[in-house]
PDB file of C-alpha atoms in Angstrom:
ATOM      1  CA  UNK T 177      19.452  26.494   5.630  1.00 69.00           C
ATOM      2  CA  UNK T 178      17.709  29.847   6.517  1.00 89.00           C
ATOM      3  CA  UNK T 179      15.619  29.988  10.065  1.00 89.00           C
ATOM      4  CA  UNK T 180      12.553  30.130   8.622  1.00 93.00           C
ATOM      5  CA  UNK T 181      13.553  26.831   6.394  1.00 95.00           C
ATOM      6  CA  UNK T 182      14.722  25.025   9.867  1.00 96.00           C
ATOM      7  CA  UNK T 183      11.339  26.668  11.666  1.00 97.00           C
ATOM      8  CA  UNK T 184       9.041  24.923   8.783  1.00 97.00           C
ATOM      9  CA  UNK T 185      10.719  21.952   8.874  1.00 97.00           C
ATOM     10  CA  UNK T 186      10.591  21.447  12.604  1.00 97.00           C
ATOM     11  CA  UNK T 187       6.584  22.069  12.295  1.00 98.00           C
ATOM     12  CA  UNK T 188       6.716  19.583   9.511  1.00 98.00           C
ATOM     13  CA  UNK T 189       8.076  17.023  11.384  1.00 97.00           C
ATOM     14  CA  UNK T 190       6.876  17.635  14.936  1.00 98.00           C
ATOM     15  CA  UNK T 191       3.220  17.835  13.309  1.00 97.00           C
ATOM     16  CA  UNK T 192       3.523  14.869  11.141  1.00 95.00           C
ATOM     17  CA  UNK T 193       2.973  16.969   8.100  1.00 96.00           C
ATOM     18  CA  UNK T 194      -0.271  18.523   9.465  1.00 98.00           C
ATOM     19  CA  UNK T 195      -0.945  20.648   6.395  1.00 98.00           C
ATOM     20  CA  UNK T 196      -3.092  23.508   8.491  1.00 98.00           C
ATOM     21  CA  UNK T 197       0.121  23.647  11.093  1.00 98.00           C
ATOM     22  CA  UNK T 198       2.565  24.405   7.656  1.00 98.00           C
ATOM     23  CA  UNK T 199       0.461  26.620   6.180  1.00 98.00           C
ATOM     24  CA  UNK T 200      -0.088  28.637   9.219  1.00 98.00           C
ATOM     25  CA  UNK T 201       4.272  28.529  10.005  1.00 98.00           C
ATOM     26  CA  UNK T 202       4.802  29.377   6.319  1.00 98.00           C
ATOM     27  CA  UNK T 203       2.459  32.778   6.829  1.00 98.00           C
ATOM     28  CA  UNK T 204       4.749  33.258   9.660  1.00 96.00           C
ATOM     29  CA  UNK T 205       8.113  32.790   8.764  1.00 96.00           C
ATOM     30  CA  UNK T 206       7.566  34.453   5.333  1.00 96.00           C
ATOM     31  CA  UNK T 207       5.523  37.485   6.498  1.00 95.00           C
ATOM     32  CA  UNK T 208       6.887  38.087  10.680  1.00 94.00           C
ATOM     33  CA  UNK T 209       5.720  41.201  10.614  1.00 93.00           C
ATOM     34  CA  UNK T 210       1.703  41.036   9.179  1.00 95.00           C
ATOM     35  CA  UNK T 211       1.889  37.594  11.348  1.00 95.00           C
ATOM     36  CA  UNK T 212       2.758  38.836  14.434  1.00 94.00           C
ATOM     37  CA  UNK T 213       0.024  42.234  14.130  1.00 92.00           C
ATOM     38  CA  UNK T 214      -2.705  39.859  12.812  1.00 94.00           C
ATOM     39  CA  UNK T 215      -1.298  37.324  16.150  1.00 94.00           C
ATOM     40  CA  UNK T 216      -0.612  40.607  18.496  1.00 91.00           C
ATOM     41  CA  UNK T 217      -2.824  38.890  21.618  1.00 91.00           C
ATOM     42  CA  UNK T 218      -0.511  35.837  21.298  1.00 91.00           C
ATOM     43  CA  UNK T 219       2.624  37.616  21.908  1.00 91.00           C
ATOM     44  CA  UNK T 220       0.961  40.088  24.143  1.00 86.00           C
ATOM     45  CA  UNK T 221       0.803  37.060  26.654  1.00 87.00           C
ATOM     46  CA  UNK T 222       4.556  36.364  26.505  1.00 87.00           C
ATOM     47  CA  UNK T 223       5.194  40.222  27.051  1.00 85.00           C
ATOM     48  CA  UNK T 224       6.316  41.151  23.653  1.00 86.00           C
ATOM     49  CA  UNK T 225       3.913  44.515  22.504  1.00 79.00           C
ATOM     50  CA  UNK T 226       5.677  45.375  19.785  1.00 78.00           C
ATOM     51  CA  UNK T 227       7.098  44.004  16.245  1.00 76.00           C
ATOM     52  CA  UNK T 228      11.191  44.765  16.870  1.00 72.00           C
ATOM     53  CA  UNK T 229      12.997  43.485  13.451  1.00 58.00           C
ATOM     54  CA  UNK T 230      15.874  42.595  15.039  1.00 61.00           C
ATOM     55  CA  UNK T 231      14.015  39.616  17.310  1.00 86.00           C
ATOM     56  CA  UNK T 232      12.382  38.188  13.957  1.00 88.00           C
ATOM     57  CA  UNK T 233      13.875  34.769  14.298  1.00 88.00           C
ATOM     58  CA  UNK T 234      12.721  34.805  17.794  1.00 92.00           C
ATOM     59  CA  UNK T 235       9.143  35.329  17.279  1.00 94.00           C
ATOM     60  CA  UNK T 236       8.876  33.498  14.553  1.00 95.00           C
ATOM     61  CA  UNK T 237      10.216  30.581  16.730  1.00 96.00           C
ATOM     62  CA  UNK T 238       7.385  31.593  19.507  1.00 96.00           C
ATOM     63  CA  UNK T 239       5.033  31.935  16.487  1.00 96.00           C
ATOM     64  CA  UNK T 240       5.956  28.180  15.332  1.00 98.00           C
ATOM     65  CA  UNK T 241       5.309  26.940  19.249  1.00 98.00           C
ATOM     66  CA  UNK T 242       1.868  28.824  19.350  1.00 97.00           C
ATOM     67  CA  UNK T 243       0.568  26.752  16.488  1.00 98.00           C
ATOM     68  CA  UNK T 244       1.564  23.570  17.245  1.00 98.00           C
ATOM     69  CA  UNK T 245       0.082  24.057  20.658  1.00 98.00           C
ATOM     70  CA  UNK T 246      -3.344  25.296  19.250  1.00 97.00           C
ATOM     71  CA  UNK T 247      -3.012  22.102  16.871  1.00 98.00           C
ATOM     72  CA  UNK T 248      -2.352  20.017  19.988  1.00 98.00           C
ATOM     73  CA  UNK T 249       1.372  18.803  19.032  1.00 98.00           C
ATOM     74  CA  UNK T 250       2.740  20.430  21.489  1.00 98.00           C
ATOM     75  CA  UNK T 251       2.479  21.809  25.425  1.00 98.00           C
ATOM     76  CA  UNK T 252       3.323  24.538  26.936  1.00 97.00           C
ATOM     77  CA  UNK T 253       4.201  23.914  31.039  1.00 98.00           C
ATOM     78  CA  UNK T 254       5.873  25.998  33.830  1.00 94.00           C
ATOM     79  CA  UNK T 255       8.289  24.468  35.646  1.00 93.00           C
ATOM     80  CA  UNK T 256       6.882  23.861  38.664  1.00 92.00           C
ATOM     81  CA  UNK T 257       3.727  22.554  37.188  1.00 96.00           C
ATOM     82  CA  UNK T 258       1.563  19.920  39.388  1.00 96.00           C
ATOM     83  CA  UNK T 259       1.770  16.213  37.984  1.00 97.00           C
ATOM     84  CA  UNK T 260      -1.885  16.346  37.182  1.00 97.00           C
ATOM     85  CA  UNK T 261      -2.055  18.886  35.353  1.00 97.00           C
ATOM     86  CA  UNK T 262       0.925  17.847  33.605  1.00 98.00           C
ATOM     87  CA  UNK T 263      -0.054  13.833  33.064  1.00 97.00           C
ATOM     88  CA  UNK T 264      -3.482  15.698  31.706  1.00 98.00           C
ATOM     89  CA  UNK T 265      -1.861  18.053  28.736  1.00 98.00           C
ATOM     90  CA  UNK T 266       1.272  15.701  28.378  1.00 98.00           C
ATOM     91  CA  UNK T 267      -1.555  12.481  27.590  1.00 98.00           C
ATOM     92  CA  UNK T 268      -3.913  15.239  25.457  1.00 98.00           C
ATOM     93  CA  UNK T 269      -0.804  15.801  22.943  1.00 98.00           C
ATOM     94  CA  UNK T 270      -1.687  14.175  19.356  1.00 97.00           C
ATOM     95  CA  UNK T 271       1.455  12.521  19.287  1.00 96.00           C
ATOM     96  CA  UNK T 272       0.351  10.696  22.427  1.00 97.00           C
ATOM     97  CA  UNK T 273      -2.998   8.966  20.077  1.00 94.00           C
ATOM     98  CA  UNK T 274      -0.738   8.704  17.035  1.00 95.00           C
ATOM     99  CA  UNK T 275       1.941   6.934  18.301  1.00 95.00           C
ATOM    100  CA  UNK T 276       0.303   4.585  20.769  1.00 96.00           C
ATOM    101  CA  UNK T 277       2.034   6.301  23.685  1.00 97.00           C
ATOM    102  CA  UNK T 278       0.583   6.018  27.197  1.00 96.00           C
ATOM    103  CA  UNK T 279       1.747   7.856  30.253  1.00 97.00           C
ATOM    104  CA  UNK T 280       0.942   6.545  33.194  1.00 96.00           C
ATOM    105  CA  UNK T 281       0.208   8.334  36.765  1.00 95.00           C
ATOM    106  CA  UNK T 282       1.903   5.748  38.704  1.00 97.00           C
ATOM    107  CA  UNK T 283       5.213   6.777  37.359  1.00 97.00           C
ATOM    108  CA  UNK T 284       5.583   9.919  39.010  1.00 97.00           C
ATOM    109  CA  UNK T 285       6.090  11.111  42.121  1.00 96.00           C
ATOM    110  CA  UNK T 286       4.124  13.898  42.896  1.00 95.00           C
ATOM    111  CA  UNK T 287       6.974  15.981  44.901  1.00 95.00           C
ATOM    112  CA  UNK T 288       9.224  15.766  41.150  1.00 96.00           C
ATOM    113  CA  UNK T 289       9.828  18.130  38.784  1.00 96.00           C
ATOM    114  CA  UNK T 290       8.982  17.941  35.117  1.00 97.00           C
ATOM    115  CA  UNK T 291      13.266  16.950  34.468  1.00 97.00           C
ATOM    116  CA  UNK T 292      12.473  14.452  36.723  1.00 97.00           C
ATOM    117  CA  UNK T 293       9.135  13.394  35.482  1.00 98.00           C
ATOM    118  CA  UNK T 294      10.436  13.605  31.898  1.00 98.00           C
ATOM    119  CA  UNK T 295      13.391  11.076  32.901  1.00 98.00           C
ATOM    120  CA  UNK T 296      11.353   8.600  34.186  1.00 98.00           C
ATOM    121  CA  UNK T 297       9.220   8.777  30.761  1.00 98.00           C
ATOM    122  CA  UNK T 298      12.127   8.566  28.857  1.00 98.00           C
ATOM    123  CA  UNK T 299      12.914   4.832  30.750  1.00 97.00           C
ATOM    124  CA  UNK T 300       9.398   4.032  30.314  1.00 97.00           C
ATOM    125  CA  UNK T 301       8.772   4.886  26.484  1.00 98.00           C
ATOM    126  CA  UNK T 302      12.519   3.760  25.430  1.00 95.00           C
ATOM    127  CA  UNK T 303      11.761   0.010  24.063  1.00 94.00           C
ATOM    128  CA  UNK T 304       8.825   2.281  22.166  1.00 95.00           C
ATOM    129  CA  UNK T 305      11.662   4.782  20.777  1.00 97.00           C
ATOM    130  CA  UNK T 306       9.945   7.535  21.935  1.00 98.00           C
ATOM    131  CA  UNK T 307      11.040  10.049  24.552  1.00 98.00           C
ATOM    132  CA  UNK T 308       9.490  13.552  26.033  1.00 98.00           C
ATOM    133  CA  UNK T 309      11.395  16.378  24.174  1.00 98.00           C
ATOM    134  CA  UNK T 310      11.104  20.305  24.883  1.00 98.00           C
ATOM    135  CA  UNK T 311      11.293  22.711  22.537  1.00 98.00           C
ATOM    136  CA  UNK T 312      13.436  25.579  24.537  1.00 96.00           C
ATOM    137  CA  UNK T 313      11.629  28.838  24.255  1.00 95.00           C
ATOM    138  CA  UNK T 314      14.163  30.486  26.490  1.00 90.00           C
ATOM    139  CA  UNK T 315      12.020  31.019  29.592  1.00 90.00           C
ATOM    140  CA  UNK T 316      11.441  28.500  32.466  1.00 90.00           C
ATOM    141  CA  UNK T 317       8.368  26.480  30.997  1.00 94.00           C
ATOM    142  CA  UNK T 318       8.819  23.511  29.232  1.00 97.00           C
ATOM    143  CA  UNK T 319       7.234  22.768  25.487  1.00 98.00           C
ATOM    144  CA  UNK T 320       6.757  19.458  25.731  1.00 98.00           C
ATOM    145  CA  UNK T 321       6.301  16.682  22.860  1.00 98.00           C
ATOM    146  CA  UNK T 322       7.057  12.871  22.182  1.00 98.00           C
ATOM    147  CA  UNK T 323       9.399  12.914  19.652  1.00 98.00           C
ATOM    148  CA  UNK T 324      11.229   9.708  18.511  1.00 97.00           C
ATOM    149  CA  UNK T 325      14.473   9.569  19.847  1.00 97.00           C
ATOM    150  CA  UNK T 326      16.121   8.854  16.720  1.00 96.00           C
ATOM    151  CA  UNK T 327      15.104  12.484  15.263  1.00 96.00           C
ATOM    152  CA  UNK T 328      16.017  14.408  18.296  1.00 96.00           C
ATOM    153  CA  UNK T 329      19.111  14.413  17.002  1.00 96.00           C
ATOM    154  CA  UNK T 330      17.670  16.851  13.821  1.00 96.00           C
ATOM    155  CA  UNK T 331      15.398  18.317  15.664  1.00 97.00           C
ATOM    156  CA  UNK T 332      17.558  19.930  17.609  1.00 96.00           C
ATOM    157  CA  UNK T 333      20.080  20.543  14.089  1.00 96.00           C
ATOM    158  CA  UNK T 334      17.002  22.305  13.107  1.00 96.00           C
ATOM    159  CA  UNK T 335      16.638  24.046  15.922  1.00 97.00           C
ATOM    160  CA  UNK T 336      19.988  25.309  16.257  1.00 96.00           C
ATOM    161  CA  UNK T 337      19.501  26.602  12.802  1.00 93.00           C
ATOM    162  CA  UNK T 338      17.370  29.099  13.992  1.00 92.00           C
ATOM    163  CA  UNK T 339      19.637  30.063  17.019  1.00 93.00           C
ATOM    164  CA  UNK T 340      17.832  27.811  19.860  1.00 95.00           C
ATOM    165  CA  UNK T 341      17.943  23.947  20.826  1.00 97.00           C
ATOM    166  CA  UNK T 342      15.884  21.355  21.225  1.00 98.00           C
ATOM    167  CA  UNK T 343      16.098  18.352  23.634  1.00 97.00           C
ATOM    168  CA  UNK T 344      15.127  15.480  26.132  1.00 97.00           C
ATOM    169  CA  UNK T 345      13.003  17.384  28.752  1.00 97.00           C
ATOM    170  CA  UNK T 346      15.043  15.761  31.155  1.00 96.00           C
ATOM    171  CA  UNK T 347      17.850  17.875  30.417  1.00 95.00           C
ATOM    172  CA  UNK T 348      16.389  20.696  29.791  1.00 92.00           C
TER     173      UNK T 348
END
């Protein structure tokens, strides 16, 4: 499978088929280059200011991340992030609403850390299937999703497809 195969099918199925989210990862995968001038502001903010052909798969991948966060699939955290504002964009993710998800404020302890937080989530959404996954984005914020546990698994097949890895946030 080529990168931009595994990127497209990692949007597919982190997005639930969300046909806006494909159609915006297809324009990027296929066409790096006009995506990333027409996108320039995006990478801008991750300190990339110019189009370098041998990073392609890599901002393609950072391309895919940007639009599932816009779509609200995914979120985009730094590590030390403080458990409100974390239980906020963790409980705003649509995967939260589609999958009947909740995440509650008395799990946490406010002096954790999001591997800490995210193994604690993992207990409490486990007889649901669910767990909180990161995409890994090779920095030290966490992209944070529910994913089922029983795709992690390809997710992060998929992911290592494209040279990076996806996983429980815990153990990220």
């Amino acid at each position: 499978m080529s990168v931009g195969s595994a990127i497209i099918e990692l949007a597919k199925r982190i997005s639930n088929e969300d046909k806006a989210v494909l159609d915006e990862v297809t324009f990027c995968v296929t066409d790096i280059k006009k995506y990333f001038n027409e996108n320039i502001e995006q990478y801008d903010n991750r300190f990339i200011e110019q189009f370098e052909d041998e990073e392609e798969h890599t901002l393609c991948w950072l391309g895919m991340v940007d639009i599932l966060e816009k779509n609200g699939y995914v979120c985009e955290r730094d590590w030390k992030d403080e458990k409100e504002d974390f239980i906020y964009f963790v409980s705003e993710l649509k995967g939260m609403s589609e999958n009947g998800l909740i995440l509650d404020e008395n799990w946490l302890d406010e002096d954790d850390d999001i591997t800490a937080w995210g193994e604690i989530i993992d207990e409490k959404w486990e007889n649901d299937g669910f767990c909180l996954a990161s995409i890994d984005i090779e920095s030290d914020s966490f992209v944070l999703f529910p994913a089922r546990v029983s795709d992690l698994e390809t997710l992060d097949k998929l992911a290592k497809e494209a040279g990076f890895r996806i996983d429980h946030a815990s153990e990220m």
